[in-house]
PDB file of C-alpha atoms in Angstrom:
ATOM      1  CA  MET A   1      -0.224   0.083   0.080  1.00 44.00           C
ATOM      2  CA  THR A   2       1.442   3.534  -0.766  1.00 44.00           C
ATOM      3  CA  ALA A   3       0.893   6.616   1.562  1.00 45.00           C
ATOM      4  CA  ALA A   4      -2.424   7.695   0.587  1.00 44.00           C
ATOM      5  CA  PHE A   5      -4.214   5.268   0.757  1.00 42.00           C
ATOM      6  CA  GLN A   6      -2.576   4.601   3.978  1.00 44.00           C
ATOM      7  CA  THR A   7      -3.561   7.839   5.001  1.00 44.00           C
ATOM      8  CA  LEU A   8      -7.363   6.968   4.616  1.00 47.00           C
ATOM      9  CA  ILE A   9      -6.899   4.124   6.516  1.00 39.00           C
ATOM     10  CA  HIS A  10      -6.006   6.350   9.600  1.00 37.00           C
ATOM     11  CA  LEU A  11      -9.780   7.766   9.200  1.00 34.00           C
ATOM     12  CA  PRO A  12     -10.902  10.370  12.374  1.00 32.00           C
ATOM     13  CA  ARG A  13     -13.209   8.054  14.487  1.00 31.00           C
ATOM     14  CA  ARG A  14     -16.458   8.681  13.039  1.00 32.00           C
ATOM     15  CA  SER A  15     -15.573   7.335   9.776  1.00 29.00           C
ATOM     16  CA  ARG A  16     -12.672   5.040  10.319  1.00 27.00           C
ATOM     17  CA  VAL A  17     -16.090   2.617  10.945  1.00 27.00           C
ATOM     18  CA  ILE A  18     -16.184   2.015   6.867  1.00 28.00           C
ATOM     19  CA  LEU A  19     -12.588   0.522   6.537  1.00 29.00           C
ATOM     20  CA  ASN A  20     -11.886  -3.425   7.600  1.00 31.00           C
ATOM     21  CA  MET A  21     -15.750  -4.360   6.049  1.00 31.00           C
ATOM     22  CA  SER A  22     -16.768  -7.718   3.906  1.00 34.00           C
ATOM     23  CA  SER A  23     -15.881  -7.855   0.265  1.00 34.00           C
ATOM     24  CA  SER A  24     -17.150 -11.346   0.277  1.00 36.00           C
ATOM     25  CA  THR A  25     -20.350 -12.266  -2.256  1.00 38.00           C
ATOM     26  CA  ILE A  26     -22.775 -13.868  -0.353  1.00 37.00           C
ATOM     27  CA  THR A  27     -23.861 -16.966  -0.735  1.00 40.00           C
ATOM     28  CA  LYS A  28     -25.270 -18.339   2.195  1.00 49.00           C
ATOM     29  CA  SER A  29     -28.881 -18.528   2.997  1.00 86.00           C
ATOM     30  CA  CYS A  30     -30.763 -15.444   2.963  1.00 94.00           C
ATOM     31  CA  THR A  31     -34.380 -14.389   4.791  1.00 95.00           C
ATOM     32  CA  SER A  32     -36.817 -12.164   3.301  1.00 96.00           C
ATOM     33  CA  TRP A  33     -40.024 -10.389   4.963  1.00 97.00           C
ATOM     34  CA  LYS A  34     -42.732  -8.599   3.630  1.00 97.00           C
ATOM     35  CA  VAL A  35     -43.213  -5.304   5.593  1.00 97.00           C
ATOM     36  CA  SER A  36     -46.943  -4.702   6.214  1.00 96.00           C
ATOM     37  CA  THR A  37     -47.839  -0.949   6.942  1.00 94.00           C
ATOM     38  CA  ALA A  38     -51.445  -1.158   7.138  1.00 90.00           C
ATOM     39  CA  SER A  39     -51.149   0.037  11.185  1.00 91.00           C
ATOM     40  CA  ARG A  40     -49.504   2.662  12.928  1.00 91.00           C
ATOM     41  CA  ARG A  41     -46.673  -0.030  13.826  1.00 94.00           C
ATOM     42  CA  TRP A  42     -45.487  -2.110  10.977  1.00 96.00           C
ATOM     43  CA  ASN A  43     -44.881  -5.747  11.401  1.00 95.00           C
ATOM     44  CA  ALA A  44     -43.019  -8.246   9.329  1.00 95.00           C
ATOM     45  CA  GLY A  45     -44.799 -10.931   7.473  1.00 95.00           C
ATOM     46  CA  ASP A  46     -43.300 -15.010   7.321  1.00 95.00           C
ATOM     47  CA  PRO A  47     -40.142 -15.032   5.987  1.00 94.00           C
ATOM     48  CA  ILE A  48     -39.511 -16.753   2.736  1.00 94.00           C
ATOM     49  CA  MET A  49     -35.773 -18.576   2.930  1.00 94.00           C
ATOM     50  CA  THR A  50     -33.679 -18.071  -0.528  1.00 93.00           C
ATOM     51  CA  GLU A  51     -30.012 -19.032  -1.302  1.00 90.00           C
ATOM     52  CA  SER A  52     -28.721 -15.269  -1.492  1.00 87.00           C
ATOM     53  CA  VAL A  53     -29.786 -11.627  -1.626  1.00 87.00           C
ATOM     54  CA  GLN A  54     -29.031 -11.966  -5.602  1.00 85.00           C
ATOM     55  CA  GLU A  55     -31.433 -15.345  -5.200  1.00 88.00           C
ATOM     56  CA  ALA A  56     -33.986 -12.822  -3.500  1.00 91.00           C
ATOM     57  CA  THR A  57     -33.661 -10.273  -5.263  1.00 89.00           C
ATOM     58  CA  LYS A  58     -35.482 -12.123  -8.512  1.00 89.00           C
ATOM     59  CA  MET A  59     -38.971 -13.042  -6.317  1.00 92.00           C
ATOM     60  CA  LEU A  60     -38.966  -9.257  -4.624  1.00 95.00           C
ATOM     61  CA  PRO A  61     -40.620  -6.281  -6.544  1.00 95.00           C
ATOM     62  CA  GLU A  62     -38.755  -4.133  -8.647  1.00 95.00           C
ATOM     63  CA  GLY A  63     -37.895  -0.705  -8.005  1.00 96.00           C
ATOM     64  CA  ALA A  64     -35.621   0.647  -5.006  1.00 97.00           C
ATOM     65  CA  TYR A  65     -33.476  -0.811  -2.956  1.00 96.00           C
ATOM     66  CA  THR A  66     -30.479  -0.033  -0.397  1.00 96.00           C
ATOM     67  CA  SER A  67     -27.958  -2.507   0.752  1.00 95.00           C
ATOM     68  CA  LEU A  68     -26.748  -1.677   4.801  1.00 93.00           C
ATOM     69  CA  ARG A  69     -25.047  -3.398   7.377  1.00 93.00           C
ATOM     70  CA  THR A  70     -24.678  -4.522  10.969  1.00 94.00           C
ATOM     71  CA  TYR A  71     -21.885  -2.984  13.298  1.00 90.00           C
ATOM     72  CA  GLY A  72     -22.146  -4.710  16.841  1.00 86.00           C
ATOM     73  CA  LYS A  73     -24.765  -7.298  15.788  1.00 89.00           C
ATOM     74  CA  SER A  74     -27.877  -4.486  15.849  1.00 90.00           C
ATOM     75  CA  SER A  75     -26.109  -1.052  14.782  1.00 92.00           C
ATOM     76  CA  PHE A  76     -26.260   0.408  11.499  1.00 94.00           C
ATOM     77  CA  LEU A  77     -24.040   3.502  10.020  1.00 91.00           C
ATOM     78  CA  GLU A  78     -26.192   6.526   8.112  1.00 94.00           C
ATOM     79  CA  LEU A  79     -29.694   5.241   8.230  1.00 95.00           C
ATOM     80  CA  ASP A  80     -30.669   8.480   7.635  1.00 96.00           C
ATOM     81  CA  GLY A  81     -28.775   8.689   4.440  1.00 95.00           C
ATOM     82  CA  HIS A  82     -30.009   5.242   3.203  1.00 96.00           C
ATOM     83  CA  PHE A  83     -33.593   6.048   3.902  1.00 97.00           C
ATOM     84  CA  ASP A  84     -33.172   9.678   2.464  1.00 96.00           C
ATOM     85  CA  ARG A  85     -31.445   7.475  -1.023  1.00 95.00           C
ATOM     86  CA  LEU A  86     -34.558   5.031  -1.061  1.00 97.00           C
ATOM     87  CA  GLU A  87     -37.273   7.471  -1.126  1.00 97.00           C
ATOM     88  CA  GLU A  88     -34.844   9.996  -3.810  1.00 96.00           C
ATOM     89  CA  THR A  89     -34.713   7.093  -5.774  1.00 97.00           C
ATOM     90  CA  THR A  90     -38.869   6.409  -6.059  1.00 96.00           C
ATOM     91  CA  GLU A  91     -39.124   9.768  -6.955  1.00 96.00           C
ATOM     92  CA  LEU A  92     -36.441   9.176  -9.986  1.00 95.00           C
ATOM     93  CA  LEU A  93     -38.709   6.521 -10.811  1.00 95.00           C
ATOM     94  CA  GLY A  94     -41.994   8.311 -10.795  1.00 92.00           C
ATOM     95  CA  HIS A  95     -43.427   6.770  -7.440  1.00 92.00           C
ATOM     96  CA  HIS A  96     -43.807   8.924  -4.246  1.00 90.00           C
ATOM     97  CA  VAL A  97     -42.790   7.081  -1.199  1.00 91.00           C
ATOM     98  CA  ALA A  98     -42.414   8.720   2.193  1.00 90.00           C
ATOM     99  CA  LEU A  99     -41.076   6.507   4.665  1.00 95.00           C
ATOM    100  CA  HIS A 100     -42.108   5.753   8.184  1.00 96.00           C
ATOM    101  CA  ARG A 101     -38.756   6.079   9.480  1.00 96.00           C
ATOM    102  CA  SER A 102     -39.178   5.169  13.241  1.00 96.00           C
ATOM    103  CA  GLU A 103     -41.114   1.694  12.071  1.00 97.00           C
ATOM    104  CA  LEU A 104     -38.155   0.738   9.831  1.00 97.00           C
ATOM    105  CA  ARG A 105     -35.745   1.681  12.281  1.00 96.00           C
ATOM    106  CA  ARG A 106     -37.583  -0.503  14.657  1.00 96.00           C
ATOM    107  CA  LEU A 107     -37.814  -3.252  12.595  1.00 96.00           C
ATOM    108  CA  LEU A 108     -34.492  -2.960  11.152  1.00 96.00           C
ATOM    109  CA  GLY A 109     -33.106  -3.115  14.829  1.00 95.00           C
ATOM    110  CA  ASP A 110     -35.694  -6.073  15.570  1.00 95.00           C
ATOM    111  CA  ARG A 111     -34.530  -8.352  12.836  1.00 95.00           C
ATOM    112  CA  ALA A 112     -30.490  -7.290  13.326  1.00 94.00           C
ATOM    113  CA  ARG A 113     -31.311  -9.034  17.045  1.00 93.00           C
ATOM    114  CA  ALA A 114     -33.273 -12.080  16.086  1.00 92.00           C
ATOM    115  CA  VAL A 115     -30.919 -13.042  13.097  1.00 90.00           C
ATOM    116  CA  PRO A 116     -27.889 -15.501  14.220  1.00 88.00           C
ATOM    117  CA  SER A 117     -24.875 -14.002  12.476  1.00 86.00           C
ATOM    118  CA  ASP A 118     -23.054 -11.229  13.921  1.00 85.00           C
ATOM    119  CA  GLN A 119     -22.345  -9.129  11.058  1.00 89.00           C
ATOM    120  CA  THR A 120     -25.313  -9.025   8.886  1.00 94.00           C
ATOM    121  CA  ILE A 121     -26.322  -7.532   5.529  1.00 94.00           C
ATOM    122  CA  PHE A 122     -29.853  -5.974   4.820  1.00 96.00           C
ATOM    123  CA  ARG A 123     -31.342  -5.228   2.097  1.00 96.00           C
ATOM    124  CA  ILE A 124     -35.029  -3.225   1.919  1.00 97.00           C
ATOM    125  CA  THR A 125     -36.337  -2.783  -0.931  1.00 97.00           C
ATOM    126  CA  ILE A 126     -39.701  -0.745  -2.378  1.00 97.00           C
ATOM    127  CA  GLY A 127     -41.484  -1.693  -5.279  1.00 96.00           C
ATOM    128  CA  VAL A 128     -42.226   0.595  -7.602  1.00 94.00           C
ATOM    129  CA  HIS A 129     -42.192  -0.996 -11.002  1.00 85.00           C
ATOM    130  CA  ASP A 130     -44.679  -4.138 -10.632  1.00 85.00           C
ATOM    131  CA  ARG A 131     -46.305  -4.085  -6.716  1.00 91.00           C
ATOM    132  CA  PRO A 132     -45.807  -0.427  -6.189  1.00 92.00           C
ATOM    133  CA  GLY A 133     -45.309   0.623  -2.969  1.00 93.00           C
ATOM    134  CA  GLU A 134     -44.346  -2.941  -0.976  1.00 96.00           C
ATOM    135  CA  ILE A 135     -41.248  -2.997   1.137  1.00 97.00           C
ATOM    136  CA  TRP A 136     -39.023  -5.858   1.872  1.00 98.00           C
ATOM    137  CA  LEU A 137     -36.449  -6.483   4.069  1.00 97.00           C
ATOM    138  CA  SER A 138     -33.957  -9.594   3.445  1.00 97.00           C
ATOM    139  CA  ALA A 139     -31.011 -10.352   5.639  1.00 96.00           C
ATOM    140  CA  ALA A 140     -27.957 -12.752   4.854  1.00 94.00           C
ATOM    141  CA  PRO A 141     -24.863 -13.536   7.012  1.00 92.00           C
ATOM    142  CA  LEU A 142     -21.724 -11.394   5.795  1.00 86.00           C
ATOM    143  CA  ALA A 143     -18.554 -12.802   6.203  1.00 71.00           C
ATOM    144  CA  PRO A 144     -14.945 -10.910   6.407  1.00 67.00           C
ATOM    145  CA  PRO A 145     -12.990 -10.970   3.622  1.00 72.00           C
ATOM    146  CA  SER A 146      -9.264 -12.248   4.336  1.00 77.00           C
ATOM    147  CA  LYS A 147      -6.474  -9.743   5.986  1.00 84.00           C
ATOM    148  CA  GLU A 148      -4.473 -10.512   2.295  1.00 89.00           C
ATOM    149  CA  ASP A 149      -7.168  -8.456   0.510  1.00 90.00           C
ATOM    150  CA  TYR A 150      -7.055  -5.402   1.926  1.00 90.00           C
ATOM    151  CA  GLU A 151      -2.992  -5.971   2.172  1.00 91.00           C
ATOM    152  CA  ASP A 152      -2.689  -7.236  -1.514  1.00 92.00           C
ATOM    153  CA  GLY A 153      -5.651  -5.872  -2.908  1.00 92.00           C
ATOM    154  CA  VAL A 154      -7.978  -7.826  -5.340  1.00 92.00           C
ATOM    155  CA  PHE A 155      -8.802  -8.283  -8.998  1.00 93.00           C
ATOM    156  CA  LEU A 156     -11.275  -6.473 -10.630  1.00 95.00           C
ATOM    157  CA  VAL A 157     -11.985  -6.884 -14.143  1.00 94.00           C
ATOM    158  CA  SER A 158     -13.472  -3.854 -16.764  1.00 95.00           C
ATOM    159  CA  ARG A 159     -16.778  -3.863 -19.022  1.00 95.00           C
ATOM    160  CA  THR A 160     -18.286  -1.396 -21.103  1.00 95.00           C
ATOM    161  CA  LYS A 161     -20.908  -0.969 -19.342  1.00 95.00           C
ATOM    162  CA  HIS A 162     -23.278   2.445 -17.515  1.00 94.00           C
ATOM    163  CA  ARG A 163     -25.992   2.768 -15.517  1.00 94.00           C
ATOM    164  CA  ASP A 164     -29.124   4.306 -17.569  1.00 92.00           C
ATOM    165  CA  ASN A 165     -30.213   6.349 -14.627  1.00 92.00           C
ATOM    166  CA  PRO A 166     -27.359   6.307 -12.197  1.00 92.00           C
ATOM    167  CA  LYS A 167     -28.209   8.762  -9.274  1.00 94.00           C
ATOM    168  CA  ALA A 168     -31.113   6.409  -8.755  1.00 95.00           C
ATOM    169  CA  LYS A 169     -30.256   2.809  -7.325  1.00 96.00           C
ATOM    170  CA  ASN A 170     -32.559   0.378  -8.947  1.00 95.00           C
ATOM    171  CA  SER A 171     -33.294  -3.694  -8.655  1.00 94.00           C
ATOM    172  CA  ALA A 172     -33.488  -3.697 -12.272  1.00 93.00           C
ATOM    173  CA  PHE A 173     -29.860  -2.737 -12.591  1.00 93.00           C
ATOM    174  CA  ILE A 174     -29.268  -6.010 -10.678  1.00 92.00           C
ATOM    175  CA  THR A 175     -30.966  -8.194 -13.566  1.00 89.00           C
ATOM    176  CA  GLU A 176     -29.068  -5.600 -16.593  1.00 90.00           C
ATOM    177  CA  SER A 177     -25.932  -6.510 -15.129  1.00 92.00           C
ATOM    178  CA  GLU A 178     -26.623 -10.363 -14.352  1.00 88.00           C
ATOM    179  CA  GLU A 179     -24.294 -11.622 -17.202  1.00 89.00           C
ATOM    180  CA  GLU A 180     -21.675  -8.919 -16.222  1.00 91.00           C
ATOM    181  CA  ARG A 181     -22.000 -10.789 -12.599  1.00 89.00           C
ATOM    182  CA  LYS A 182     -20.836 -14.335 -13.148  1.00 87.00           C
ATOM    183  CA  VAL A 183     -17.105 -13.181 -14.111  1.00 89.00           C
ATOM    184  CA  ILE A 184     -17.208 -11.883 -10.032  1.00 87.00           C
ATOM    185  CA  GLY A 185     -16.065 -15.108  -8.073  1.00 81.00           C
ATOM    186  CA  ARG A 186     -12.666 -16.368  -6.098  1.00 72.00           C
ATOM    187  CA  ARG A 187     -10.086 -13.813  -8.251  1.00 82.00           C
ATOM    188  CA  VAL A 188     -12.342 -11.645  -9.573  1.00 89.00           C
ATOM    189  CA  ASN A 189     -14.278  -8.887  -6.583  1.00 91.00           C
ATOM    190  CA  GLU A 190     -15.829  -6.590  -8.912  1.00 94.00           C
ATOM    191  CA  VAL A 191     -16.360  -5.441 -12.753  1.00 95.00           C
ATOM    192  CA  LEU A 192     -15.616  -1.508 -13.225  1.00 97.00           C
ATOM    193  CA  MET A 193     -17.889  -0.382 -15.867  1.00 97.00           C
ATOM    194  CA  ILE A 194     -16.205   1.683 -18.703  1.00 97.00           C
ATOM    195  CA  SER A 195     -18.257   3.872 -20.547  1.00 97.00           C
ATOM    196  CA  ASP A 196     -18.613   4.500 -24.245  1.00 96.00           C
ATOM    197  CA  ASP A 197     -16.073   7.124 -24.457  1.00 95.00           C
ATOM    198  CA  GLY A 198     -13.689   5.452 -21.889  1.00 97.00           C
ATOM    199  CA  ASN A 199     -13.889   6.815 -18.293  1.00 97.00           C
ATOM    200  CA  ALA A 200     -13.727   4.356 -15.660  1.00 97.00           C
ATOM    201  CA  LEU A 201     -17.190   5.081 -13.595  1.00 98.00           C
ATOM    202  CA  GLU A 202     -17.443   2.370 -11.064  1.00 97.00           C
ATOM    203  CA  GLY A 203     -18.140  -1.054 -10.010  1.00 96.00           C
ATOM    204  CA  LEU A 204     -21.251  -2.766 -10.789  1.00 96.00           C
ATOM    205  CA  SER A 205     -21.581  -2.555  -6.948  1.00 94.00           C
ATOM    206  CA  SER A 206     -19.070  -0.223  -5.962  1.00 95.00           C
ATOM    207  CA  ASN A 207     -17.294   3.417  -6.158  1.00 97.00           C
ATOM    208  CA  PHE A 208     -13.930   3.306  -7.791  1.00 98.00           C
ATOM    209  CA  PHE A 209     -11.366   5.967  -6.510  1.00 98.00           C
ATOM    210  CA  GLY A 210      -7.712   6.243  -8.651  1.00 97.00           C
ATOM    211  CA  VAL A 211      -4.858   7.502  -6.986  1.00 97.00           C
ATOM    212  CA  LYS A 212      -1.630   9.405  -9.052  1.00 97.00           C
ATOM    213  CA  ASN A 213       0.929  11.219  -7.672  1.00 96.00           C
ATOM    214  CA  GLY A 214      -0.900  12.152  -3.836  1.00 96.00           C
ATOM    215  CA  THR A 215      -4.204  12.743  -5.637  1.00 97.00           C
ATOM    216  CA  VAL A 216      -7.264  11.205  -5.619  1.00 98.00           C
ATOM    217  CA  PHE A 217      -9.854  10.808  -8.182  1.00 98.00           C
ATOM    218  CA  THR A 218     -12.919   9.583  -9.105  1.00 98.00           C
ATOM    219  CA  ALA A 219     -15.646  10.293 -11.352  1.00 97.00           C
ATOM    220  CA  GLU A 220     -18.782  12.618 -10.338  1.00 96.00           C
ATOM    221  CA  GLU A 221     -21.169  12.455 -13.254  1.00 95.00           C
ATOM    222  CA  GLY A 222     -22.721   9.180 -14.470  1.00 95.00           C
ATOM    223  CA  VAL A 223     -22.204   7.205 -11.159  1.00 96.00           C
ATOM    224  CA  LEU A 224     -24.455   5.986  -7.822  1.00 95.00           C
ATOM    225  CA  PRO A 225     -23.668   8.829  -5.019  1.00 92.00           C
ATOM    226  CA  GLY A 226     -23.039   5.552  -2.341  1.00 93.00           C
ATOM    227  CA  ILE A 227     -23.042   6.261   1.110  1.00 94.00           C
ATOM    228  CA  THR A 228     -19.777   5.045   1.918  1.00 94.00           C
ATOM    229  CA  ARG A 229     -18.150   7.289  -1.129  1.00 96.00           C
ATOM    230  CA  SER A 230     -20.227  10.368   1.012  1.00 95.00           C
ATOM    231  CA  LEU A 231     -17.807   9.465   4.101  1.00 95.00           C
ATOM    232  CA  ILE A 232     -14.605   8.713   2.073  1.00 96.00           C
ATOM    233  CA  LEU A 233     -15.057  12.443   0.452  1.00 97.00           C
ATOM    234  CA  GLU A 234     -15.773  13.831   3.740  1.00 96.00           C
ATOM    235  CA  SER A 235     -12.553  12.010   4.903  1.00 96.00           C
ATOM    236  CA  ILE A 236     -10.778  13.323   2.185  1.00 96.00           C
ATOM    237  CA  TYR A 237     -11.520  16.899   3.105  1.00 95.00           C
ATOM    238  CA  ASP A 238     -10.798  16.547   6.364  1.00 96.00           C
ATOM    239  CA  LEU A 239      -7.587  14.976   5.777  1.00 96.00           C
ATOM    240  CA  ASP A 240      -6.584  17.352   3.197  1.00 96.00           C
ATOM    241  CA  ILE A 241      -5.859  15.143   0.632  1.00 97.00           C
ATOM    242  CA  PRO A 242      -5.612  16.493  -2.955  1.00 97.00           C
ATOM    243  CA  LEU A 243      -9.140  15.561  -4.914  1.00 98.00           C
ATOM    244  CA  VAL A 244     -10.606  15.476  -8.170  1.00 98.00           C
ATOM    245  CA  ARG A 245     -13.803  15.198  -8.897  1.00 97.00           C
ATOM    246  CA  GLN A 246     -13.384  13.478 -12.758  1.00 97.00           C
ATOM    247  CA  PRO A 247     -13.034  10.113 -14.034  1.00 97.00           C
ATOM    248  CA  VAL A 248      -9.795   8.192 -15.032  1.00 97.00           C
ATOM    249  CA  LYS A 249      -9.534   7.452 -18.617  1.00 97.00           C
ATOM    250  CA  ALA A 250      -9.170   3.332 -19.291  1.00 96.00           C
ATOM    251  CA  GLU A 251      -6.381   3.594 -21.018  1.00 96.00           C
ATOM    252  CA  GLU A 252      -4.721   5.626 -17.830  1.00 97.00           C
ATOM    253  CA  LEU A 253      -5.623   2.895 -15.189  1.00 96.00           C
ATOM    254  CA  ARG A 254      -2.191   0.799 -15.512  1.00 94.00           C
ATOM    255  CA  LEU A 255      -0.546   4.135 -14.679  1.00 96.00           C
ATOM    256  CA  LEU A 256      -2.444   5.025 -10.907  1.00 97.00           C
ATOM    257  CA  ASP A 257      -0.316   4.369  -8.083  1.00 96.00           C
ATOM    258  CA  GLU A 258      -3.415   2.970  -6.411  1.00 95.00           C
ATOM    259  CA  ALA A 259      -7.031   2.225  -6.881  1.00 97.00           C
ATOM    260  CA  PHE A 260      -9.529   1.504  -3.855  1.00 97.00           C
ATOM    261  CA  VAL A 261     -13.516   0.774  -4.925  1.00 96.00           C
ATOM    262  CA  SER A 262     -16.082   1.136  -1.633  1.00 96.00           C
ATOM    263  CA  SER A 263     -19.435   0.209  -0.562  1.00 93.00           C
ATOM    264  CA  THR A 264     -21.000  -0.955   2.332  1.00 90.00           C
ATOM    265  CA  SER A 265     -19.915  -4.538   2.316  1.00 89.00           C
ATOM    266  CA  ARG A 266     -16.269  -3.543   0.721  1.00 90.00           C
ATOM    267  CA  GLY A 267     -15.299  -0.540   3.226  1.00 90.00           C
ATOM    268  CA  VAL A 268     -12.530   0.544   1.422  1.00 93.00           C
ATOM    269  CA  LEU A 269     -11.171  -1.690  -0.558  1.00 93.00           C
ATOM    270  CA  PRO A 270      -7.445  -1.998  -2.310  1.00 94.00           C
TER     271      PRO A 270
END
C-alpha cells in the first residue's frame, strides 16, 4: 500500500468504521420479510428463505433498494442517508414514497437482533415498477474478507457498461447486469464499468477511486452516489488530500499508483 491509501486507513474515528469490512459475495442463506404497513406499527411478515440476496432479488418487486450492514450485531451506519436514497430513488423512478422512518428503524433493529449472524447485510426494497409500494427486508450473513485482500488488493475486470439512470439505485440494474456478474468469484472481486467514451465510472456494486501522485480521482457524473463514498469524500476533505472529481481514463488505469473500490459491504478495498 502506498501513502494515500495508508492515510485513508487512519481516518477520524467517526468514519473509521467504514474500513475493514467485508468484500465477499453473499452465498449463504437469505431471509426476506414483506413489511406490513397497514397500521401505525409496522410488522414483518412470514420469512421467505432463498440461497442468497441475489436470489431473493428475483422474487422481490422491482424498484428502489439500498444495502446496509450491521455493526456490533444491531447498529447501522448512516441510516438516514440510506432512507434518503430510497425516497430519492422512488421519486426518480416516478413513484413517491414517504417512509415511516422510526418504524423502519425499529424493524431493522428487531430483525438484526433476531438473526443468528453477528455480521449481517440487509437490503431494503421498495416496489415501483411492479407491486408499487411494497416494502421488503432481506438479511443474510456477511463474512469478512481475508486480511490479505486488504493488504495485497483484489482483482477487477473491466466491461463497457453504464447505468441508464445513475442517481437511482434501481434493482432492475441487478438483473440487467446479471451476465457481467458471472465473472465475479474467487479471483475477481468486482466489474469496473467503462463508459462508451472510455471513462472508468464505477463498479457494478461499488464506487471506484484512483490515486496518482498523491491525488485522488473519482467520477462525479454517471455514477451512483454511494453512502460509503460520501464518507470517504468527507474524510478526504478533512485530511486535506488533493481530490479531482473526474474519472480516470481506461487507458490510464495501468498508470495509477493505486486504486480502491468502496461499498457498504467492502468498506475501502484496494
